[in-house]
PDB file of N, CA and C in Angstrom:
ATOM      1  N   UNK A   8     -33.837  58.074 -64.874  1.00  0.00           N
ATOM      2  CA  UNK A   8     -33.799  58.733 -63.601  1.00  0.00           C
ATOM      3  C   UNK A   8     -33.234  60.131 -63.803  1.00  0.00           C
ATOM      4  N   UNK A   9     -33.810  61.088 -63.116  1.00  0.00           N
ATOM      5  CA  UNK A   9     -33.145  62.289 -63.134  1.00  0.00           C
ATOM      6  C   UNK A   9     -32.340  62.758 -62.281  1.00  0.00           C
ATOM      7  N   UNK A  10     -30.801  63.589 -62.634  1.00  0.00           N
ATOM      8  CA  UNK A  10     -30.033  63.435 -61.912  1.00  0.00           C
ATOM      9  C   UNK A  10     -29.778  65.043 -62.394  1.00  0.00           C
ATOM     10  N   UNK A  11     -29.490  65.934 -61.057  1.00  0.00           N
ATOM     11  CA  UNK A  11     -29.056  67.202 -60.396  1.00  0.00           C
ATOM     12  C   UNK A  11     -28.350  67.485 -60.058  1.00  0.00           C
ATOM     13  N   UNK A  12     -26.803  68.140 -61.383  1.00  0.00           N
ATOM     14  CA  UNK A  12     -25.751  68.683 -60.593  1.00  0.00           C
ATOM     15  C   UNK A  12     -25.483  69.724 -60.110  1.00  0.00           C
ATOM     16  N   UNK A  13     -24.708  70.205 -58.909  1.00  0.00           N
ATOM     17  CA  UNK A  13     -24.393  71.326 -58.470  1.00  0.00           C
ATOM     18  C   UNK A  13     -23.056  71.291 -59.199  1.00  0.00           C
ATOM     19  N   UNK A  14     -22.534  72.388 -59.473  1.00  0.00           N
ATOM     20  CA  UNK A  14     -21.323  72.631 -59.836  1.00  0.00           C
ATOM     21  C   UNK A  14     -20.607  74.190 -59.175  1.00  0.00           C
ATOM     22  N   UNK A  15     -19.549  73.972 -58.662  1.00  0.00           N
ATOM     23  CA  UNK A  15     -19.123  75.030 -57.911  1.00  0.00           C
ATOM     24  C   UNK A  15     -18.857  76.271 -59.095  1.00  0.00           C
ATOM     25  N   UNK A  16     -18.904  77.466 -58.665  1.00  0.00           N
ATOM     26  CA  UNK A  16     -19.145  78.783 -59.165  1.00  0.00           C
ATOM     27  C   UNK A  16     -19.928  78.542 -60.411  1.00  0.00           C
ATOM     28  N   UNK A  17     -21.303  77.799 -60.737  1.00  0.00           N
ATOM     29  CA  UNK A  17     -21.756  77.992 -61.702  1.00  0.00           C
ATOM     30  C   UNK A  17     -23.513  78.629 -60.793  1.00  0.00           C
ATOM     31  N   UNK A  18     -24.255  79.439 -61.195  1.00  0.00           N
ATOM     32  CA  UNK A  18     -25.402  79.894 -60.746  1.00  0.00           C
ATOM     33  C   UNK A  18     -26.426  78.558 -61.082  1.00  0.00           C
ATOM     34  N   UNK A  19     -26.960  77.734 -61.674  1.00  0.00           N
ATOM     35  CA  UNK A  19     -27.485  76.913 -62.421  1.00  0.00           C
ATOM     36  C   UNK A  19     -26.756  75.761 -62.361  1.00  0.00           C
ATOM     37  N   UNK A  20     -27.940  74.453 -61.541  1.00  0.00           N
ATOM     38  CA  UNK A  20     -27.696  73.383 -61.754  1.00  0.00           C
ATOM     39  C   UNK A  20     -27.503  72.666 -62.935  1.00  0.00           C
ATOM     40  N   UNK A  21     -26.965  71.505 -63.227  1.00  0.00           N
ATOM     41  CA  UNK A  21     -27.385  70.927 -64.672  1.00  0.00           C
ATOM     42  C   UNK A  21     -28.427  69.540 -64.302  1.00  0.00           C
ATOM     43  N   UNK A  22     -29.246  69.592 -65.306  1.00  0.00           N
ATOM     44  CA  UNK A  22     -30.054  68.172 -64.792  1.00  0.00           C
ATOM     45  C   UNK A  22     -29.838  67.236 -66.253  1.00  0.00           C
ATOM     46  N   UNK A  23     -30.295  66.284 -66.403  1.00  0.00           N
ATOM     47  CA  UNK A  23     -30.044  65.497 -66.986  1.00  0.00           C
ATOM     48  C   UNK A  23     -31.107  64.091 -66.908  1.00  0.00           C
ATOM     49  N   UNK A  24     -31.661  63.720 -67.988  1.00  0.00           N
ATOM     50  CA  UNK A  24     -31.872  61.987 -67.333  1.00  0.00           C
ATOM     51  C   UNK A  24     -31.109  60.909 -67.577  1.00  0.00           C
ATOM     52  N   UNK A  25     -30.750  59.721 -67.651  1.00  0.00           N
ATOM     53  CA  UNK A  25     -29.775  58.862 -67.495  1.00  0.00           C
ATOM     54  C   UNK A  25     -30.607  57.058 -67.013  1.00  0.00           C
ATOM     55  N   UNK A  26     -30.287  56.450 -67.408  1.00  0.00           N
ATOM     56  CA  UNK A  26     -30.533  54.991 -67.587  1.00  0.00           C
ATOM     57  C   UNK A  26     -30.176  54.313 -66.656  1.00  0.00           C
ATOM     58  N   UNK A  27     -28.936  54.741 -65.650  1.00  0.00           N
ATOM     59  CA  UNK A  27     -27.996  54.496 -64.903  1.00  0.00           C
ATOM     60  C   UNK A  27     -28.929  54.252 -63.086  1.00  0.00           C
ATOM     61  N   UNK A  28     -28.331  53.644 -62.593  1.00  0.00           N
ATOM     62  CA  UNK A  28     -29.265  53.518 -61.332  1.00  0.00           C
ATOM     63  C   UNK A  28     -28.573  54.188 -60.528  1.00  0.00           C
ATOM     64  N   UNK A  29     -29.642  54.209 -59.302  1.00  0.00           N
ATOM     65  CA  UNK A  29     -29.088  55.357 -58.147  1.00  0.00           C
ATOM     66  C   UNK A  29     -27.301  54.604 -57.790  1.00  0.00           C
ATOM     67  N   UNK A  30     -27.660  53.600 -57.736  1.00  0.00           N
ATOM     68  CA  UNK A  30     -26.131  53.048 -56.989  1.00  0.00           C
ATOM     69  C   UNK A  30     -24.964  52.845 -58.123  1.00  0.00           C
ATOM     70  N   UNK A  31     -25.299  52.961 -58.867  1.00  0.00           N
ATOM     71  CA  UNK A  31     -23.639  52.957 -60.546  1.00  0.00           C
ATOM     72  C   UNK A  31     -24.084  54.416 -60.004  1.00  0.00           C
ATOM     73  N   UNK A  32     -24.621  55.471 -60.136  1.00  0.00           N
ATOM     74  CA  UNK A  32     -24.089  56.923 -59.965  1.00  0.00           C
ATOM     75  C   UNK A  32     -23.567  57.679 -59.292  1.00  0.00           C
ATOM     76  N   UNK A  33     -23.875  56.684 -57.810  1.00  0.00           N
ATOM     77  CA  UNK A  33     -22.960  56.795 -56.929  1.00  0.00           C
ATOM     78  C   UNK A  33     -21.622  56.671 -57.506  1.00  0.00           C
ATOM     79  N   UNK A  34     -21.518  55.225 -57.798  1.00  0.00           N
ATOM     80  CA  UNK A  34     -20.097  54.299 -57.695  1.00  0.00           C
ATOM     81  C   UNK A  34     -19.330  55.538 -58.788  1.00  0.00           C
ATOM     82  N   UNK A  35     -20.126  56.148 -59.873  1.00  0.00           N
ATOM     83  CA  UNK A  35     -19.394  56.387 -60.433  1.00  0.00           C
ATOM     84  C   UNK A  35     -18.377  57.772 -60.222  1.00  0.00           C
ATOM     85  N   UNK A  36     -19.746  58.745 -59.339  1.00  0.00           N
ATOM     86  CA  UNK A  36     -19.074  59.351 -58.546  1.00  0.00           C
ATOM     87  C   UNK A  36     -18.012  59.500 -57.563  1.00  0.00           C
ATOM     88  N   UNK A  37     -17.935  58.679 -56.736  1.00  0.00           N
ATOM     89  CA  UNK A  37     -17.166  57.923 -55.688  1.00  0.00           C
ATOM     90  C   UNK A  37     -15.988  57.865 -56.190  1.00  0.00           C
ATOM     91  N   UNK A  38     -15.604  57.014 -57.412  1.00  0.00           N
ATOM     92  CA  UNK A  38     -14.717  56.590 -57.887  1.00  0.00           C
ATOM     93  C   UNK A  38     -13.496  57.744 -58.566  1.00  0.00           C
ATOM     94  N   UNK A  39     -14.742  58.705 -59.107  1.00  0.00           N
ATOM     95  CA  UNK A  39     -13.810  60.027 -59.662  1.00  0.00           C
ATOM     96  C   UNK A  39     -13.309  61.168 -58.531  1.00  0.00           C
ATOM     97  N   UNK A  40     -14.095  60.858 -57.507  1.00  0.00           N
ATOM     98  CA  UNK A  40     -13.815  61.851 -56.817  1.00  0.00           C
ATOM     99  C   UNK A  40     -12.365  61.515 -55.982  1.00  0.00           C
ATOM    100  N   UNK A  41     -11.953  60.042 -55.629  1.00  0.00           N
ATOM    101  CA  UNK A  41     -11.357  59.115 -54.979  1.00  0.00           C
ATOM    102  C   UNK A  41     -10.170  59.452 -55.785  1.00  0.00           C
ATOM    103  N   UNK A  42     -10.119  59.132 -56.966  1.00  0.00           N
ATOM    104  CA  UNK A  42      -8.884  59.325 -58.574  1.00  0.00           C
ATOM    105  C   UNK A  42      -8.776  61.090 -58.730  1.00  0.00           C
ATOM    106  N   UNK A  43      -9.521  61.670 -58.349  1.00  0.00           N
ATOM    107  CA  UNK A  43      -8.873  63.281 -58.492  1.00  0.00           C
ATOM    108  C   UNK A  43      -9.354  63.445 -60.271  1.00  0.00           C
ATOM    109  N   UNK A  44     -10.126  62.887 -60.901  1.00  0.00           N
ATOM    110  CA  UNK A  44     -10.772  62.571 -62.069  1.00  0.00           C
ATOM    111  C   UNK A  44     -12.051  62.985 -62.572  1.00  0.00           C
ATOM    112  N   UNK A  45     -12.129  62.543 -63.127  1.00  0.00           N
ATOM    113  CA  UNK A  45     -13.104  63.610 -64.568  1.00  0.00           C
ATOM    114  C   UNK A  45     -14.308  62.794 -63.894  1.00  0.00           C
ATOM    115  N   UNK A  46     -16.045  63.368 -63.794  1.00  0.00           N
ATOM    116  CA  UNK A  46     -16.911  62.356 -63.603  1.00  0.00           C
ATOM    117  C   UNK A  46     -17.854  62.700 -64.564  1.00  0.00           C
ATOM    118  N   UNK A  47     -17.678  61.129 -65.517  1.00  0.00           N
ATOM    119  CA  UNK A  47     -18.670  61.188 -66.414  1.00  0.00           C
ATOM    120  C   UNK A  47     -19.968  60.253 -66.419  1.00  0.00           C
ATOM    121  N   UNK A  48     -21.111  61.201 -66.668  1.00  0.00           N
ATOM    122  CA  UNK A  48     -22.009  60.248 -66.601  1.00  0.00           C
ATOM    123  C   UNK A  48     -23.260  60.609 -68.183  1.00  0.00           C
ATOM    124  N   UNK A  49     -23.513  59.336 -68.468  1.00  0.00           N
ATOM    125  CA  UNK A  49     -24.309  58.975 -69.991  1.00  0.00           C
ATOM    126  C   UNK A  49     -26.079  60.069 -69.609  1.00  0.00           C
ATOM    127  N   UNK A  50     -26.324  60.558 -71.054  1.00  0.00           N
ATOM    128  CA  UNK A  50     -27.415  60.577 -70.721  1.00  0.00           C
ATOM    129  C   UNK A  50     -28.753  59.897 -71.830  1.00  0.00           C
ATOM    130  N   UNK A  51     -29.610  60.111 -71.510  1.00  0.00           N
ATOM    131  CA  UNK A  51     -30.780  59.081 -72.341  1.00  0.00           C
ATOM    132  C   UNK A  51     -30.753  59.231 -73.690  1.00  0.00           C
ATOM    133  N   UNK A  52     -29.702  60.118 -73.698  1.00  0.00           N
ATOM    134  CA  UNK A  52     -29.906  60.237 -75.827  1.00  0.00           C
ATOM    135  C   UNK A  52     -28.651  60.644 -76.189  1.00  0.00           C
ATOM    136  N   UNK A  53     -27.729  59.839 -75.835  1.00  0.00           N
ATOM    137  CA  UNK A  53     -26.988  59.188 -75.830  1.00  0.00           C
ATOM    138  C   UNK A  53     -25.034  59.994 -75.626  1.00  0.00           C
ATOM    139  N   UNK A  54     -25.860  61.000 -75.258  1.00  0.00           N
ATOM    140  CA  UNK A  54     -24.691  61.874 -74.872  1.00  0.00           C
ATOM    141  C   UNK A  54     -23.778  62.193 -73.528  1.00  0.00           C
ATOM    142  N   UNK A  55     -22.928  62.495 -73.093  1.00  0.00           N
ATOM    143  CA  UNK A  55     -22.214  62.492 -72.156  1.00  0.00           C
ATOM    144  C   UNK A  55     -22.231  63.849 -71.019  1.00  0.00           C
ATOM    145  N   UNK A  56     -21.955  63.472 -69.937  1.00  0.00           N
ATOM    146  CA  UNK A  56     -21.458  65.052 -69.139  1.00  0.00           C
ATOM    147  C   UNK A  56     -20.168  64.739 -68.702  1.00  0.00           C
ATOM    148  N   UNK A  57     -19.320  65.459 -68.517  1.00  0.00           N
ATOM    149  CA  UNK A  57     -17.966  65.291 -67.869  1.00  0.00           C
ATOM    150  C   UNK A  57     -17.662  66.572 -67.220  1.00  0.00           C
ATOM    151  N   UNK A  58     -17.771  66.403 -65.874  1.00  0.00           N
ATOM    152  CA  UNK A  58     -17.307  67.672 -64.980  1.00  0.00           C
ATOM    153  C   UNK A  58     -16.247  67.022 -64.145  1.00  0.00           C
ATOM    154  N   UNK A  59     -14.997  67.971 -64.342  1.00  0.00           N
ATOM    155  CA  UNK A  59     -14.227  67.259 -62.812  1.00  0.00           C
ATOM    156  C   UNK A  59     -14.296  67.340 -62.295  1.00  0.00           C
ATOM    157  N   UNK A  60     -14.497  66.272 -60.836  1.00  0.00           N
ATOM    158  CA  UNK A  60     -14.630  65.741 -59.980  1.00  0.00           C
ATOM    159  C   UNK A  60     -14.931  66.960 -58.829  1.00  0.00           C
ATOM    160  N   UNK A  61     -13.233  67.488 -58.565  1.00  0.00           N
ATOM    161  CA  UNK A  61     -13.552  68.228 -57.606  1.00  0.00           C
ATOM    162  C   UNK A  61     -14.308  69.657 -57.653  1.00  0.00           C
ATOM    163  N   UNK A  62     -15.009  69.716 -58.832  1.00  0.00           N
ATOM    164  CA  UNK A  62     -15.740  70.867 -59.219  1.00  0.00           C
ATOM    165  C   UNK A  62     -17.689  70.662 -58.374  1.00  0.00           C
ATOM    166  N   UNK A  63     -17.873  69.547 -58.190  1.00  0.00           N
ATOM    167  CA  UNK A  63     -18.860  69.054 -58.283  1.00  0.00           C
ATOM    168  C   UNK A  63     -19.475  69.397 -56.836  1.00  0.00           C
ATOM    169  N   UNK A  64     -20.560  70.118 -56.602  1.00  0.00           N
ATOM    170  CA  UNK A  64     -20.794  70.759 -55.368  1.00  0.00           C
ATOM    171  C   UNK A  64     -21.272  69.950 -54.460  1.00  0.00           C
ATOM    172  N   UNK A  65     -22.658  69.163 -55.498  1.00  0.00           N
ATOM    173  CA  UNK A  65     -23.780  68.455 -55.072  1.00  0.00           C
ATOM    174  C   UNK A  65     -24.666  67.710 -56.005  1.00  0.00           C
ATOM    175  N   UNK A  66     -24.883  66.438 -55.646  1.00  0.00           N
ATOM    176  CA  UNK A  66     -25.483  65.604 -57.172  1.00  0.00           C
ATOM    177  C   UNK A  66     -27.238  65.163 -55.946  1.00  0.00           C
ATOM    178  N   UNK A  67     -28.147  65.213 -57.267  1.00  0.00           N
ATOM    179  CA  UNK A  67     -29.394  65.342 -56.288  1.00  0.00           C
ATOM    180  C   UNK A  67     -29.945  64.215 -56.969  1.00  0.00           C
ATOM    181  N   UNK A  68     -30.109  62.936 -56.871  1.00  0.00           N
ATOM    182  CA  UNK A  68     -30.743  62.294 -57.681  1.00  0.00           C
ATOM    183  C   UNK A  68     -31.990  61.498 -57.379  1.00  0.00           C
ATOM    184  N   UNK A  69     -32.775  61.385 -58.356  1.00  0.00           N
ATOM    185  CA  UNK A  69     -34.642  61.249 -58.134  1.00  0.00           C
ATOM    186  C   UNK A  69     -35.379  60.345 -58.847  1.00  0.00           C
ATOM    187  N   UNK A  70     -35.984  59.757 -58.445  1.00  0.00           N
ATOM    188  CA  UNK A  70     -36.715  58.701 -59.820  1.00  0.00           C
ATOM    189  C   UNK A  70     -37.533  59.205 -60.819  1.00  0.00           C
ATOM    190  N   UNK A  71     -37.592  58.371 -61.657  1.00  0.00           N
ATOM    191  CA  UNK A  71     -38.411  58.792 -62.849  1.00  0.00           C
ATOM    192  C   UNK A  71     -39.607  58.919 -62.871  1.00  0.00           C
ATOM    193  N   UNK A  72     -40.385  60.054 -62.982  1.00  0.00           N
ATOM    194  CA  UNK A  72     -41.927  60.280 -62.768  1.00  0.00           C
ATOM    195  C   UNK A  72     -42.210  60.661 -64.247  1.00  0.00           C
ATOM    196  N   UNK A  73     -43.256  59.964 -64.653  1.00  0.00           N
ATOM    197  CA  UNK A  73     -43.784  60.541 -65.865  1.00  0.00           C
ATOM    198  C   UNK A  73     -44.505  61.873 -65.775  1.00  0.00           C
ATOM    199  N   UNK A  74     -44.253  62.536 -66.485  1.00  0.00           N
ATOM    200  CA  UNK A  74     -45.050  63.744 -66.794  1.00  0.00           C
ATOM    201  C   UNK A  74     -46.375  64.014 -66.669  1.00  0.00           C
ATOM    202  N   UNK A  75     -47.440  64.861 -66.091  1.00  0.00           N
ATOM    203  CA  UNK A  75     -48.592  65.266 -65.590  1.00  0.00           C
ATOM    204  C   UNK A  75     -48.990  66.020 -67.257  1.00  0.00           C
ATOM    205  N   UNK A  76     -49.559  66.246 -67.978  1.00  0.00           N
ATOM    206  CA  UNK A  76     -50.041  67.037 -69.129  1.00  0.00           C
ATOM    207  C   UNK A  76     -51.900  67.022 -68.914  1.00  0.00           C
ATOM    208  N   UNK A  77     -51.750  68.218 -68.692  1.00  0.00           N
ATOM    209  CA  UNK A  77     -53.568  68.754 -68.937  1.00  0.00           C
ATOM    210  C   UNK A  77     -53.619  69.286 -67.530  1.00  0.00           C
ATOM    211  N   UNK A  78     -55.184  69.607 -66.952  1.00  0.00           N
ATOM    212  CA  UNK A  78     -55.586  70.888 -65.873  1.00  0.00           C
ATOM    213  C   UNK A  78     -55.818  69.729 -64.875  1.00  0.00           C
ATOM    214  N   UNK A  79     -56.386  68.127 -64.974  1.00  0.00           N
ATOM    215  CA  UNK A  79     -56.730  67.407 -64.328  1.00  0.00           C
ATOM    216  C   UNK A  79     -55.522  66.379 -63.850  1.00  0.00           C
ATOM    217  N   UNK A  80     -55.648  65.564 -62.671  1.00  0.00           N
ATOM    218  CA  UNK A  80     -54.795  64.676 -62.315  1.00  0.00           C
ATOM    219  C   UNK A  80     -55.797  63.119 -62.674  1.00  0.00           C
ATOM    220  N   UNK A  81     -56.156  62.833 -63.593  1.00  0.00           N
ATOM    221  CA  UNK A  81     -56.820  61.638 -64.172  1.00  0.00           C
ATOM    222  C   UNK A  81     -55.823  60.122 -64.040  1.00  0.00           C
ATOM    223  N   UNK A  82     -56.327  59.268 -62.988  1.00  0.00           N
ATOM    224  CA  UNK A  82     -55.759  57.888 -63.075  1.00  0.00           C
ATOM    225  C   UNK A  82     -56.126  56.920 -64.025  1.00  0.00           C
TER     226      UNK A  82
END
């Protein structure tokens, strides 16, 4: 799933994909923001983000669409 952070005074979102479902990204959010804490979340190759909490503007998150490649939309 792809997930869209805002981060306060940065110009540029960060995106990321992640394994994690809409509702653990919540929780996990929730939880750091609640603790005054770091929010970390995994991404698909196997690396981490950690922004604190109260830095965090806006998280936009979206399901996984496979990629379109070529001029045609072929089913």
């Amino acid at each position: 799933m792809e997930v869209k952070i805002g981060i306060w005074s940065v110009p540029r979102e960060l995106v990321l994909e992640t394994d994690e479902s809409y509702e653990e990204v919540e929780r996990i959010l929730t939880a750091a923001v609640a603790e005054s804490s770091v929010f970390v979340l995994a991404d698909t190759k196997g690396g981490k983000v950690m922004i604190p909490a109260d830095k965090v503007a806006y998280l936009e998150v979206g399901g996984s669409e496979s990629r379109r490649i070529g001029f045609g939309n072929s089913l």
